[in-house]
N, CA, C and O atoms as CSV, one atom per row, in Angstrom:
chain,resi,resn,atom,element,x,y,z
A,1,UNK,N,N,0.847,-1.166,0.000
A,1,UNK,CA,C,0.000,0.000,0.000
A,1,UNK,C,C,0.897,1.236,0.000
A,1,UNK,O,O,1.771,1.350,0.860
A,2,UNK,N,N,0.740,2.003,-0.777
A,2,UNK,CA,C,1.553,3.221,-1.133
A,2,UNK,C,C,0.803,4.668,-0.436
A,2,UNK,O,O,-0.386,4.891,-0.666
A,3,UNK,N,N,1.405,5.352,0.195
A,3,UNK,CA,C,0.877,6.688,1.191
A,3,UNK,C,C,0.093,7.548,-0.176
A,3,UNK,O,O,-0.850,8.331,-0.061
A,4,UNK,N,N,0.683,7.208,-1.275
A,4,UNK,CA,C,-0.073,8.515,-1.917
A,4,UNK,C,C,-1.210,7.771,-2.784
A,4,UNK,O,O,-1.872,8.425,-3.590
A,5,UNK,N,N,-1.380,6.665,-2.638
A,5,UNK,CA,C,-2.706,6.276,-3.350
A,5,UNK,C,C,-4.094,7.045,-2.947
A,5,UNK,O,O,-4.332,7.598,-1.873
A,6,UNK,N,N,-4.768,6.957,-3.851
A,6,UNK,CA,C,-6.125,7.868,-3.990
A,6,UNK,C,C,-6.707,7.097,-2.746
A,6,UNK,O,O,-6.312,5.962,-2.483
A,7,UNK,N,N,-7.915,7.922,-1.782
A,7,UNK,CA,C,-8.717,7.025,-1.800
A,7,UNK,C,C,-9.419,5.970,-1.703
A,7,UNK,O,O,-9.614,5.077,-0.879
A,8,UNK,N,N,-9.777,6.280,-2.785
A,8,UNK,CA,C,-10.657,5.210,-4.000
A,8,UNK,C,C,-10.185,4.159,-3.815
A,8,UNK,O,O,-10.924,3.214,-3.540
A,9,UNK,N,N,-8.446,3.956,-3.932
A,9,UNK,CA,C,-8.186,2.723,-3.850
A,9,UNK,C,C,-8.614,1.719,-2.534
A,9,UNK,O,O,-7.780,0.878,-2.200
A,10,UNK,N,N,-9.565,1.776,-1.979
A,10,UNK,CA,C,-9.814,0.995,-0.981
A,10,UNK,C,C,-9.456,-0.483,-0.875
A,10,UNK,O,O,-9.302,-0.695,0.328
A,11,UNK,N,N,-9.236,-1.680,-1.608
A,11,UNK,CA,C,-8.565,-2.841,-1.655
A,11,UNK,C,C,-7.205,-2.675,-0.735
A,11,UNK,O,O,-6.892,-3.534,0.090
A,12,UNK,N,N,-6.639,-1.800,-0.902
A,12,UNK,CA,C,-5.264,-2.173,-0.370
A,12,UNK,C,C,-5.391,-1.806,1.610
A,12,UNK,O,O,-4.455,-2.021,2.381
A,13,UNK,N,N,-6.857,-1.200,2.064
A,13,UNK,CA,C,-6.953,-1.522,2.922
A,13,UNK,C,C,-7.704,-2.382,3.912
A,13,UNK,O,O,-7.829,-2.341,5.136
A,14,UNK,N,N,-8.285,-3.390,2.704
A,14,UNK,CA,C,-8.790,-4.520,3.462
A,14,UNK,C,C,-8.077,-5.040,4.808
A,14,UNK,O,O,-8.740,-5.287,5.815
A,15,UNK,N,N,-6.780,-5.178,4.758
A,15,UNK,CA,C,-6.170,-6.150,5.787
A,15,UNK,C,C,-5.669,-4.583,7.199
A,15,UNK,O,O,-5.471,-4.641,8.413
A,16,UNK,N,N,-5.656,-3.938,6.659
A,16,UNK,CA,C,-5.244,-2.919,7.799
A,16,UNK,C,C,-5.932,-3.007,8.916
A,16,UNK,O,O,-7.152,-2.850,8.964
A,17,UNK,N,N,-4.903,-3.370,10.301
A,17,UNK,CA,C,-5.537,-3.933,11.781
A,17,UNK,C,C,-5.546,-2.502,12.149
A,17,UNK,O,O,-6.714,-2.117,12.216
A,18,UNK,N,N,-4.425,-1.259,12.500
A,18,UNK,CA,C,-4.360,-0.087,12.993
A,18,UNK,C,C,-4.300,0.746,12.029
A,18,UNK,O,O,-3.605,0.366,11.087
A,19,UNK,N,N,-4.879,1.956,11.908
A,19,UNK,CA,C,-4.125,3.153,11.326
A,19,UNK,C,C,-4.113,4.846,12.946
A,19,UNK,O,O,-4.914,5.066,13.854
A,20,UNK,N,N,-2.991,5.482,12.586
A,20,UNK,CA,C,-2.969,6.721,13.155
A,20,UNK,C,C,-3.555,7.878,11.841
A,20,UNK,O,O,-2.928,7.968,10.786
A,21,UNK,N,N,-4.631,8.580,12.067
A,21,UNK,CA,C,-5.264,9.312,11.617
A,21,UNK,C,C,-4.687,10.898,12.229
A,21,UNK,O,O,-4.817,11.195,13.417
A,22,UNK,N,N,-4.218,11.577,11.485
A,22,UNK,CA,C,-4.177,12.932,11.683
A,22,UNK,C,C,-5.298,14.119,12.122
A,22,UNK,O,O,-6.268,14.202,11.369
A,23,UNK,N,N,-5.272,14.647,12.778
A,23,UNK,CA,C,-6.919,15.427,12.936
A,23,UNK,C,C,-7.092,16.515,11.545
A,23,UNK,O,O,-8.163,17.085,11.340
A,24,UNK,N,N,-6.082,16.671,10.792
A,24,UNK,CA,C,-6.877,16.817,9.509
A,24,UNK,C,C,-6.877,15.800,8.307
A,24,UNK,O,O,-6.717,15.930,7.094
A,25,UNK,N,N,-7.064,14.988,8.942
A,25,UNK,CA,C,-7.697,13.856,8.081
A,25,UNK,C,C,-6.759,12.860,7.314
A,25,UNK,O,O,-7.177,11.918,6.641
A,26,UNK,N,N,-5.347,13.204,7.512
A,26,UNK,CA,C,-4.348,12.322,6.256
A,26,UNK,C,C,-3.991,11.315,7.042
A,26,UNK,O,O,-3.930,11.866,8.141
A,27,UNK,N,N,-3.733,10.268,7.190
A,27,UNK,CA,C,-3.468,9.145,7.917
A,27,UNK,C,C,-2.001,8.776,7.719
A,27,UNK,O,O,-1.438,8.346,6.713
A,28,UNK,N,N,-1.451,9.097,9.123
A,28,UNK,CA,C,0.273,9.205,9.719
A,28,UNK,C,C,0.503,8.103,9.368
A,28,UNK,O,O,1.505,8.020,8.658
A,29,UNK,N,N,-0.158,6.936,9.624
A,29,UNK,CA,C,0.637,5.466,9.907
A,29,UNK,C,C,-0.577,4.354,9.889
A,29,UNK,O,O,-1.467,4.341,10.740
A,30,UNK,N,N,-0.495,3.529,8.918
A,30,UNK,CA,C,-1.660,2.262,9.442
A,30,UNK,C,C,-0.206,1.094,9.332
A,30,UNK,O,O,0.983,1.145,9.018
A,31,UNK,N,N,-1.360,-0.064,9.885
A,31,UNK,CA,C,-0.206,-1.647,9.812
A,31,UNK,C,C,-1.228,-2.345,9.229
A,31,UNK,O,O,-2.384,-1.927,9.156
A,32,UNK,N,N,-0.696,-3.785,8.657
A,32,UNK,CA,C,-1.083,-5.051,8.681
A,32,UNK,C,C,-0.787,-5.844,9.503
A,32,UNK,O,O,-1.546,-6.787,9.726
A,33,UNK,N,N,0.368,-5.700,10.173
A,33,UNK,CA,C,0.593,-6.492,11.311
A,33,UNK,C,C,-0.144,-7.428,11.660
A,33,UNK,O,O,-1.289,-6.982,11.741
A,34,UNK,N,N,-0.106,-8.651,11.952
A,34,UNK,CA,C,-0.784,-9.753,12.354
A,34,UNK,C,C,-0.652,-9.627,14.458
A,34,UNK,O,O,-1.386,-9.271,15.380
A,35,UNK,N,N,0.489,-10.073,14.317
A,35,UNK,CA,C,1.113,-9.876,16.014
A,35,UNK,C,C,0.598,-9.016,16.490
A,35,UNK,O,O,0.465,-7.935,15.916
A,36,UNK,N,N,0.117,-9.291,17.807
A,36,UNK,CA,C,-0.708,-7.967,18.710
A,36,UNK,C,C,0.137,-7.536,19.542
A,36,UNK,O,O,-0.666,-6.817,20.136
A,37,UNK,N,N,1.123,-7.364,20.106
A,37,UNK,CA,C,2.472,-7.071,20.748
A,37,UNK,C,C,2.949,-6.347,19.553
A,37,UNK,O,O,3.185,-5.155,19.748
A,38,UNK,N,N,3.154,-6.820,18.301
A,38,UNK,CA,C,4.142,-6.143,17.387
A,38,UNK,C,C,3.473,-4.683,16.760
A,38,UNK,O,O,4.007,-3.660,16.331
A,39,UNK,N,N,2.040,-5.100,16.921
A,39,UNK,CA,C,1.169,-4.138,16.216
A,39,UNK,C,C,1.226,-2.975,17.447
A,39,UNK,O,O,1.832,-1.956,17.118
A,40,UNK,N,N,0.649,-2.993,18.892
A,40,UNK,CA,C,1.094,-2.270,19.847
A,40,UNK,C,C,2.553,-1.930,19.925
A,40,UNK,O,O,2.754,-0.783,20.324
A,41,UNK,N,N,3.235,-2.382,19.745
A,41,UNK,CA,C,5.084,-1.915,19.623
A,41,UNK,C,C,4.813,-0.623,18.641
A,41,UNK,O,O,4.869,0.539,19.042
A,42,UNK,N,N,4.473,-1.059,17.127
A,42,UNK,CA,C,4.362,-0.321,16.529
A,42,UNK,C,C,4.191,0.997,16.392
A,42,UNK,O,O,4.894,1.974,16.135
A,43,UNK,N,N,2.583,0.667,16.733
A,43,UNK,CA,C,1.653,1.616,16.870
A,43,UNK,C,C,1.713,3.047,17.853
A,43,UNK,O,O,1.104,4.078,17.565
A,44,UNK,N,N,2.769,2.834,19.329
A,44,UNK,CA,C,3.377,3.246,20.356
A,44,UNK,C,C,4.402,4.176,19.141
A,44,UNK,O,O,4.229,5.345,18.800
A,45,UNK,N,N,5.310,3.370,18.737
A,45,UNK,CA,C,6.181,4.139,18.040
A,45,UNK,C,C,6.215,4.727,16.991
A,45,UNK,O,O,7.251,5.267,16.605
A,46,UNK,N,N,4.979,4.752,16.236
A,46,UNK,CA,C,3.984,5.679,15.362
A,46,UNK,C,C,3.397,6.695,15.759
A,46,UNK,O,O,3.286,7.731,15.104
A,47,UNK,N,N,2.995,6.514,16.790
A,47,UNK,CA,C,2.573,7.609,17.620
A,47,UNK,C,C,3.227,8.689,18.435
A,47,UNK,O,O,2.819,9.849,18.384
A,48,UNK,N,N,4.588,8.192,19.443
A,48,UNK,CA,C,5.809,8.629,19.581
A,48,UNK,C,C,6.500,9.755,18.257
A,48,UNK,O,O,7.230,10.717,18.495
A,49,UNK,N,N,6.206,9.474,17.378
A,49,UNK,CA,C,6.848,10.031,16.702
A,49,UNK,C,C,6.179,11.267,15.471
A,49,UNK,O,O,6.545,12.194,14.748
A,50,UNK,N,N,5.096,10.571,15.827
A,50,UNK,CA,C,3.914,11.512,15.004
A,50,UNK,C,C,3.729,12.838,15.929
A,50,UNK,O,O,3.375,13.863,15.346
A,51,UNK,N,N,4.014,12.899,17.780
A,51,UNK,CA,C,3.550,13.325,18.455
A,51,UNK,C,C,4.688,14.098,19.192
A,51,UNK,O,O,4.402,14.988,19.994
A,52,UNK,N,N,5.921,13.773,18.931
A,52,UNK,CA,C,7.125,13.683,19.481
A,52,UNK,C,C,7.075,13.733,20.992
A,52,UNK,O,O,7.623,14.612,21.656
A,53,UNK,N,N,6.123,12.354,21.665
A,53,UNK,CA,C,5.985,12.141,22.453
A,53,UNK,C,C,6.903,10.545,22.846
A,53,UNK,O,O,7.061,9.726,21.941
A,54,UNK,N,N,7.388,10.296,24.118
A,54,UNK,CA,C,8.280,9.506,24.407
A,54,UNK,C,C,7.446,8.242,24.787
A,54,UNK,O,O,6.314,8.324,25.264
A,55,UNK,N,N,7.996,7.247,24.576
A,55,UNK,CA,C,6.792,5.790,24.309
A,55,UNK,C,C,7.585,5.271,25.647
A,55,UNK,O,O,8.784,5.430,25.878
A,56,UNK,N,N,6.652,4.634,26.439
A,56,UNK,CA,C,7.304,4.002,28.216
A,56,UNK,C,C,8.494,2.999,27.600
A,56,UNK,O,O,8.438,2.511,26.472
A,57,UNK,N,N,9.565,2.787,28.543
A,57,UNK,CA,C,10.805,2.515,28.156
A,57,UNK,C,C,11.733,2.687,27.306
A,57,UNK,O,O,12.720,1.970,27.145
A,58,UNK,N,N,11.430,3.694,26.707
A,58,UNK,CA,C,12.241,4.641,25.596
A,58,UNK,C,C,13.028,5.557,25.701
A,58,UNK,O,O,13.488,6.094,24.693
């Protein structure tokens, strides 16, 4: 899945477990991630960084 796809293209987010949504609307970060530890790892450090906020044990 490519950040600058339209849209429209909705297929490529069938499998997406998380996304971080921007409050104007462009979406920072999604996963497919399967792993729920890896997807929370992630997601922490998607956010951390979207926020330049420090993720616990970091």
């Amino acid at each position: 899945m490519c950040a600058d796809e339209p849209v429209e293209s909705r297929a490529g987010w069938r499998r997406v477990r998380a996304a971080l949504i921007r409050p104007d609307g462009h979406v920072a970060w999604a996963s497919e991630e399967d792993d729920d530890a890896a997807l929370r790892s992630a997601a922490a450090t998607a956010l951390a960084a979207t926020t330049r906020v420090s993720t616990p044990g970091s």
